Amino acid sequence: KMAEKQEEPSNTQNGEPDNAEEGEEKKKKLKREDLPPFEIVTGERLPAIFFKFQFRNVEYSSGRNKTFLCYVLETQGKESVTSRGYLEDEHAAAHAEMAFFNTILPKCESSLRYNVTWYVSSSPCVTCADRITETLKKNKNLRLTIMVGRLFMWEEPEMQAALKKMKSAGCKLRIMKPQDFEYVWQNFVEQEEGEEAKAFVPWEDIQDNFKYYEEKLAEIL
């Protein structure tokens, strides 16, 4: 457990002691377990095999019809609290993006500021994009940055319009660079018990695919 703690970016840079987040985490765990089991799968870290398949920034994402969403949620009030975790789609219920707003951040207190970063295997569908846009318009104290591995159905005019609306609502949309994949690997992927953390091994076309999607996104936005 100790070794794992070291990798966590420390809160001390905000002048906050690290243990502020401990109590918060415990509370979250309790809350999570009350959720109906089929609703939404959340976890501390996702299995490496899911990461290697789902996050791969391929051009044609056959078989990758599930969204994995890793989040860092920083709440700034009298003291800053940072929490992190991951969600994945459950077909019985919401997409991971919706689930984040339904379960992790159901309401924004107006006295607090929220900085949220998502690392998502692919960009949101039209419905989720619209929900993100509405949520950001309603909550001016919420900042959202979405780092995506792949663009979902980006050729569709409807999808392009939805992404533009997200941008105008203040959402920062970025394509994940190789370093971002490495960050997710270190912070959100299960490492084998008792082994040294395995280094992230980039796939062959990771940089080319990043460039490909970055150009597409720039054209759309």
PDB file of N, CA and C in Angstrom, residues 158-218:
ATOM      1  N   GLU A 158     -23.982  15.688 -36.843  1.00  0.00           N
ATOM      2  CA  GLU A 158     -24.643  15.847 -35.550  1.00  0.00           C
ATOM      3  C   GLU A 158     -23.621  15.780 -34.395  1.00  0.00           C
ATOM      4  N   MET A 159     -22.662  14.866 -34.562  1.00  0.00           N
ATOM      5  CA  MET A 159     -21.617  14.685 -33.555  1.00  0.00           C
ATOM      6  C   MET A 159     -20.706  15.916 -33.525  1.00  0.00           C
ATOM      7  N   GLN A 160     -20.361  16.408 -34.711  1.00  0.00           N
ATOM      8  CA  GLN A 160     -19.490  17.588 -34.793  1.00  0.00           C
ATOM      9  C   GLN A 160     -20.154  18.792 -34.127  1.00  0.00           C
ATOM     10  N   ALA A 161     -21.454  18.936 -34.375  1.00  0.00           N
ATOM     11  CA  ALA A 161     -22.195  20.056 -33.764  1.00  0.00           C
ATOM     12  C   ALA A 161     -22.190  19.927 -32.238  1.00  0.00           C
ATOM     13  N   ALA A 162     -22.361  18.693 -31.749  1.00  0.00           N
ATOM     14  CA  ALA A 162     -22.404  18.463 -30.297  1.00  0.00           C
ATOM     15  C   ALA A 162     -21.051  18.781 -29.652  1.00  0.00           C
ATOM     16  N   LEU A 163     -19.969  18.431 -30.346  1.00  0.00           N
ATOM     17  CA  LEU A 163     -18.628  18.722 -29.813  1.00  0.00           C
ATOM     18  C   LEU A 163     -18.376  20.235 -29.795  1.00  0.00           C
ATOM     19  N   LYS A 164     -18.838  20.927 -30.834  1.00  0.00           N
ATOM     20  CA  LYS A 164     -18.685  22.392 -30.874  1.00  0.00           C
ATOM     21  C   LYS A 164     -19.428  23.039 -29.718  1.00  0.00           C
ATOM     22  N   LYS A 165     -20.647  22.531 -29.428  1.00  0.00           N
ATOM     23  CA  LYS A 165     -21.437  23.092 -28.325  1.00  0.00           C
ATOM     24  C   LYS A 165     -20.715  22.891 -26.993  1.00  0.00           C
ATOM     25  N   MET A 166     -20.115  21.702 -26.839  1.00  0.00           N
ATOM     26  CA  MET A 166     -19.361  21.440 -25.609  1.00  0.00           C
ATOM     27  C   MET A 166     -18.240  22.465 -25.458  1.00  0.00           C
ATOM     28  N   LYS A 167     -17.560  22.711 -26.565  1.00  0.00           N
ATOM     29  CA  LYS A 167     -16.448  23.666 -26.514  1.00  0.00           C
ATOM     30  C   LYS A 167     -16.962  25.055 -26.123  1.00  0.00           C
ATOM     31  N   SER A 168     -18.085  25.462 -26.721  1.00  0.00           N
ATOM     32  CA  SER A 168     -18.555  26.815 -26.422  1.00  0.00           C
ATOM     33  C   SER A 168     -19.103  26.920 -24.996  1.00  0.00           C
ATOM     34  N   ALA A 169     -19.451  25.773 -24.400  1.00  0.00           N
ATOM     35  CA  ALA A 169     -19.880  25.792 -22.999  1.00  0.00           C
ATOM     36  C   ALA A 169     -18.677  25.796 -22.052  1.00  0.00           C
ATOM     37  N   GLY A 170     -17.458  25.790 -22.623  1.00  0.00           N
ATOM     38  CA  GLY A 170     -16.263  25.908 -21.783  1.00  0.00           C
ATOM     39  C   GLY A 170     -15.524  24.602 -21.552  1.00  0.00           C
ATOM     40  N   CYS A 171     -15.980  23.529 -22.201  1.00  0.00           N
ATOM     41  CA  CYS A 171     -15.311  22.242 -22.018  1.00  0.00           C
ATOM     42  C   CYS A 171     -14.016  22.227 -22.835  1.00  0.00           C
ATOM     43  N   LYS A 172     -12.924  21.829 -22.198  1.00  0.00           N
ATOM     44  CA  LYS A 172     -11.676  21.675 -22.949  1.00  0.00           C
ATOM     45  C   LYS A 172     -11.616  20.232 -23.434  1.00  0.00           C
ATOM     46  N   LEU A 173     -11.497  20.082 -24.744  1.00  0.00           N
ATOM     47  CA  LEU A 173     -11.443  18.743 -25.325  1.00  0.00           C
ATOM     48  C   LEU A 173     -10.066  18.552 -25.936  1.00  0.00           C
ATOM     49  N   ARG A 174      -9.374  17.500 -25.523  1.00  0.00           N
ATOM     50  CA  ARG A 174      -8.019  17.255 -26.007  1.00  0.00           C
ATOM     51  C   ARG A 174      -7.866  15.791 -26.399  1.00  0.00           C
ATOM     52  N   ILE A 175      -6.982  15.538 -27.352  1.00  0.00           N
ATOM     53  CA  ILE A 175      -6.654  14.150 -27.705  1.00  0.00           C
ATOM     54  C   ILE A 175      -5.488  13.708 -26.813  1.00  0.00           C
ATOM     55  N   MET A 176      -5.565  12.490 -26.291  1.00  0.00           N
ATOM     56  CA  MET A 176      -4.490  12.009 -25.417  1.00  0.00           C
ATOM     57  C   MET A 176      -3.192  11.797 -26.189  1.00  0.00           C
ATOM     58  N   LYS A 177      -2.124  12.374 -25.639  1.00  0.00           N
ATOM     59  CA  LYS A 177      -0.783  12.183 -26.178  1.00  0.00           C
ATOM     60  C   LYS A 177      -0.211  10.904 -25.538  1.00  0.00           C
ATOM     61  N   PRO A 178       0.900  10.398 -26.080  1.00  0.00           N
ATOM     62  CA  PRO A 178       1.529   9.235 -25.435  1.00  0.00           C
ATOM     63  C   PRO A 178       1.752   9.441 -23.923  1.00  0.00           C
ATOM     64  N   GLN A 179       2.151  10.653 -23.516  1.00  0.00           N
ATOM     65  CA  GLN A 179       2.379  10.909 -22.084  1.00  0.00           C
ATOM     66  C   GLN A 179       1.093  10.762 -21.271  1.00  0.00           C
ATOM     67  N   ASP A 180      -0.052  11.103 -21.884  1.00  0.00           N
ATOM     68  CA  ASP A 180      -1.327  10.990 -21.165  1.00  0.00           C
ATOM     69  C   ASP A 180      -1.697   9.525 -20.959  1.00  0.00           C
ATOM     70  N   PHE A 181      -1.434   8.702 -21.963  1.00  0.00           N
ATOM     71  CA  PHE A 181      -1.694   7.272 -21.808  1.00  0.00           C
ATOM     72  C   PHE A 181      -0.820   6.718 -20.681  1.00  0.00           C
ATOM     73  N   GLU A 182       0.412   7.214 -20.636  1.00  0.00           N
ATOM     74  CA  GLU A 182       1.333   6.754 -19.599  1.00  0.00           C
ATOM     75  C   GLU A 182       0.834   7.174 -18.217  1.00  0.00           C
ATOM     76  N   TYR A 183       0.292   8.385 -18.122  1.00  0.00           N
ATOM     77  CA  TYR A 183      -0.252   8.883 -16.854  1.00  0.00           C
ATOM     78  C   TYR A 183      -1.404   7.983 -16.378  1.00  0.00           C
ATOM     79  N   VAL A 184      -2.279   7.617 -17.306  1.00  0.00           N
ATOM     80  CA  VAL A 184      -3.407   6.735 -16.959  1.00  0.00           C
ATOM     81  C   VAL A 184      -2.868   5.378 -16.511  1.00  0.00           C
ATOM     82  N   TRP A 185      -1.890   4.871 -17.234  1.00  0.00           N
ATOM     83  CA  TRP A 185      -1.285   3.578 -16.892  1.00  0.00           C
ATOM     84  C   TRP A 185      -0.748   3.609 -15.458  1.00  0.00           C
ATOM     85  N   GLN A 186      -0.071   4.682 -15.106  1.00  0.00           N
ATOM     86  CA  GLN A 186       0.540   4.755 -13.770  1.00  0.00           C
ATOM     87  C   GLN A 186      -0.483   4.986 -12.668  1.00  0.00           C
ATOM     88  N   ASN A 187      -1.529   5.741 -12.978  1.00  0.00           N
ATOM     89  CA  ASN A 187      -2.433   6.169 -11.911  1.00  0.00           C
ATOM     90  C   ASN A 187      -3.751   5.420 -11.822  1.00  0.00           C
ATOM     91  N   PHE A 188      -4.139   4.751 -12.915  1.00  0.00           N
ATOM     92  CA  PHE A 188      -5.478   4.167 -12.922  1.00  0.00           C
ATOM     93  C   PHE A 188      -5.517   2.683 -13.269  1.00  0.00           C
ATOM     94  N   VAL A 189      -4.360   2.119 -13.624  1.00  0.00           N
ATOM     95  CA  VAL A 189      -4.374   0.716 -14.056  1.00  0.00           C
ATOM     96  C   VAL A 189      -3.791  -0.161 -12.960  1.00  0.00           C
ATOM     97  N   GLU A 190      -4.439  -1.315 -12.731  1.00  0.00           N
ATOM     98  CA  GLU A 190      -3.961  -2.242 -11.696  1.00  0.00           C
ATOM     99  C   GLU A 190      -2.557  -2.710 -12.045  1.00  0.00           C
ATOM    100  N   GLN A 191      -1.676  -2.679 -11.044  1.00  0.00           N
ATOM    101  CA  GLN A 191      -0.358  -3.280 -11.219  1.00  0.00           C
ATOM    102  C   GLN A 191      -0.400  -4.618 -10.492  1.00  0.00           C
ATOM    103  N   GLU A 192       0.338  -5.584 -10.981  1.00  0.00           N
ATOM    104  CA  GLU A 192       0.346  -6.905 -10.344  1.00  0.00           C
ATOM    105  C   GLU A 192       0.790  -6.763  -8.884  1.00  0.00           C
ATOM    106  N   GLU A 193       0.112  -7.491  -8.006  1.00  0.00           N
ATOM    107  CA  GLU A 193       0.478  -7.472  -6.585  1.00  0.00           C
ATOM    108  C   GLU A 193       1.952  -7.859  -6.420  1.00  0.00           C
ATOM    109  N   GLY A 194       2.629  -7.108  -5.567  1.00  0.00           N
ATOM    110  CA  GLY A 194       3.977  -7.512  -5.192  1.00  0.00           C
ATOM    111  C   GLY A 194       5.026  -7.360  -6.280  1.00  0.00           C
ATOM    112  N   GLU A 195       4.614  -6.944  -7.478  1.00  0.00           N
ATOM    113  CA  GLU A 195       5.631  -6.749  -8.517  1.00  0.00           C
ATOM    114  C   GLU A 195       5.984  -5.281  -8.585  1.00  0.00           C
ATOM    115  N   GLU A 196       7.161  -5.009  -9.106  1.00  0.00           N
ATOM    116  CA  GLU A 196       7.498  -3.629  -9.420  1.00  0.00           C
ATOM    117  C   GLU A 196       6.477  -3.148 -10.443  1.00  0.00           C
ATOM    118  N   ALA A 197       6.073  -1.883 -10.341  1.00  0.00           N
ATOM    119  CA  ALA A 197       5.131  -1.371 -11.340  1.00  0.00           C
ATOM    120  C   ALA A 197       5.761  -1.526 -12.720  1.00  0.00           C
ATOM    121  N   LYS A 198       5.003  -2.124 -13.634  1.00  0.00           N
ATOM    122  CA  LYS A 198       5.525  -2.304 -14.991  1.00  0.00           C
ATOM    123  C   LYS A 198       5.507  -0.965 -15.714  1.00  0.00           C
ATOM    124  N   ALA A 199       6.556  -0.736 -16.499  1.00  0.00           N
ATOM    125  CA  ALA A 199       6.603   0.509 -17.259  1.00  0.00           C
ATOM    126  C   ALA A 199       5.539   0.454 -18.353  1.00  0.00           C
ATOM    127  N   PHE A 200       5.059   1.613 -18.729  1.00  0.00           N
ATOM    128  CA  PHE A 200       4.087   1.704 -19.821  1.00  0.00           C
ATOM    129  C   PHE A 200       4.801   1.408 -21.135  1.00  0.00           C
ATOM    130  N   VAL A 201       4.229   0.517 -21.931  1.00  0.00           N
ATOM    131  CA  VAL A 201       4.822   0.222 -23.239  1.00  0.00           C
ATOM    132  C   VAL A 201       3.914   0.799 -24.323  1.00  0.00           C
ATOM    133  N   PRO A 202       4.370   1.880 -24.978  1.00  0.00           N
ATOM    134  CA  PRO A 202       3.520   2.484 -26.017  1.00  0.00           C
ATOM    135  C   PRO A 202       3.381   1.526 -27.199  1.00  0.00           C
ATOM    136  N   TRP A 203       2.206   1.525 -27.830  1.00  0.00           N
ATOM    137  CA  TRP A 203       2.045   0.693 -29.029  1.00  0.00           C
ATOM    138  C   TRP A 203       2.648   1.427 -30.213  1.00  0.00           C
ATOM    139  N   GLU A 204       2.839   0.633 -31.270  1.00  0.00           N
ATOM    140  CA  GLU A 204       3.608   1.094 -32.428  1.00  0.00           C
ATOM    141  C   GLU A 204       3.135   2.440 -32.986  1.00  0.00           C
ATOM    142  N   ASP A 205       1.807   2.554 -33.220  1.00  0.00           N
ATOM    143  CA  ASP A 205       1.308   3.718 -33.958  1.00  0.00           C
ATOM    144  C   ASP A 205       0.708   4.780 -33.031  1.00  0.00           C
ATOM    145  N   ILE A 206       1.109   4.768 -31.778  1.00  0.00           N
ATOM    146  CA  ILE A 206       0.472   5.655 -30.784  1.00  0.00           C
ATOM    147  C   ILE A 206       0.629   7.133 -31.166  1.00  0.00           C
ATOM    148  N   GLN A 207       1.822   7.518 -31.631  1.00  0.00           N
ATOM    149  CA  GLN A 207       2.083   8.924 -31.952  1.00  0.00           C
ATOM    150  C   GLN A 207       1.355   9.326 -33.241  1.00  0.00           C
ATOM    151  N   ASP A 208       1.404   8.460 -34.262  1.00  0.00           N
ATOM    152  CA  ASP A 208       0.727   8.760 -35.533  1.00  0.00           C
ATOM    153  C   ASP A 208      -0.773   8.908 -35.322  1.00  0.00           C
ATOM    154  N   ASN A 209      -1.343   8.003 -34.528  1.00  0.00           N
ATOM    155  CA  ASN A 209      -2.785   8.054 -34.298  1.00  0.00           C
ATOM    156  C   ASN A 209      -3.172   9.297 -33.502  1.00  0.00           C
ATOM    157  N   PHE A 210      -2.316   9.673 -32.565  1.00  0.00           N
ATOM    158  CA  PHE A 210      -2.558  10.903 -31.812  1.00  0.00           C
ATOM    159  C   PHE A 210      -2.614  12.090 -32.779  1.00  0.00           C
ATOM    160  N   LYS A 211      -1.648  12.147 -33.689  1.00  0.00           N
ATOM    161  CA  LYS A 211      -1.584  13.232 -34.671  1.00  0.00           C
ATOM    162  C   LYS A 211      -2.839  13.232 -35.568  1.00  0.00           C
ATOM    163  N   TYR A 212      -3.212  12.035 -36.002  1.00  0.00           N
ATOM    164  CA  TYR A 212      -4.383  11.870 -36.877  1.00  0.00           C
ATOM    165  C   TYR A 212      -5.631  12.459 -36.205  1.00  0.00           C
ATOM    166  N   TYR A 213      -5.871  12.043 -34.958  1.00  0.00           N
ATOM    167  CA  TYR A 213      -7.070  12.515 -34.263  1.00  0.00           C
ATOM    168  C   TYR A 213      -6.965  13.992 -33.891  1.00  0.00           C
ATOM    169  N   GLU A 214      -5.750  14.434 -33.611  1.00  0.00           N
ATOM    170  CA  GLU A 214      -5.590  15.847 -33.250  1.00  0.00           C
ATOM    171  C   GLU A 214      -5.968  16.741 -34.435  1.00  0.00           C
ATOM    172  N   GLU A 215      -5.558  16.329 -35.635  1.00  0.00           N
ATOM    173  CA  GLU A 215      -5.931  17.096 -36.837  1.00  0.00           C
ATOM    174  C   GLU A 215      -7.427  17.116 -37.042  1.00  0.00           C
ATOM    175  N   LYS A 216      -8.049  15.941 -36.886  1.00  0.00           N
ATOM    176  CA  LYS A 216      -9.520  15.859 -37.066  1.00  0.00           C
ATOM    177  C   LYS A 216     -10.221  16.764 -36.082  1.00  0.00           C
ATOM    178  N   LEU A 217      -9.791  16.736 -34.827  1.00  0.00           N
ATOM    179  CA  LEU A 217     -10.450  17.534 -33.795  1.00  0.00           C
ATOM    180  C   LEU A 217     -10.285  19.020 -34.097  1.00  0.00           C
ATOM    181  N   ALA A 218      -9.084  19.403 -34.536  1.00  0.00           N
ATOM    182  CA  ALA A 218      -8.846  20.802 -34.866  1.00  0.00           C
ATOM    183  C   ALA A 218      -9.777  21.255 -36.009  1.00  0.00           C
TER     184      ALA A 218
END
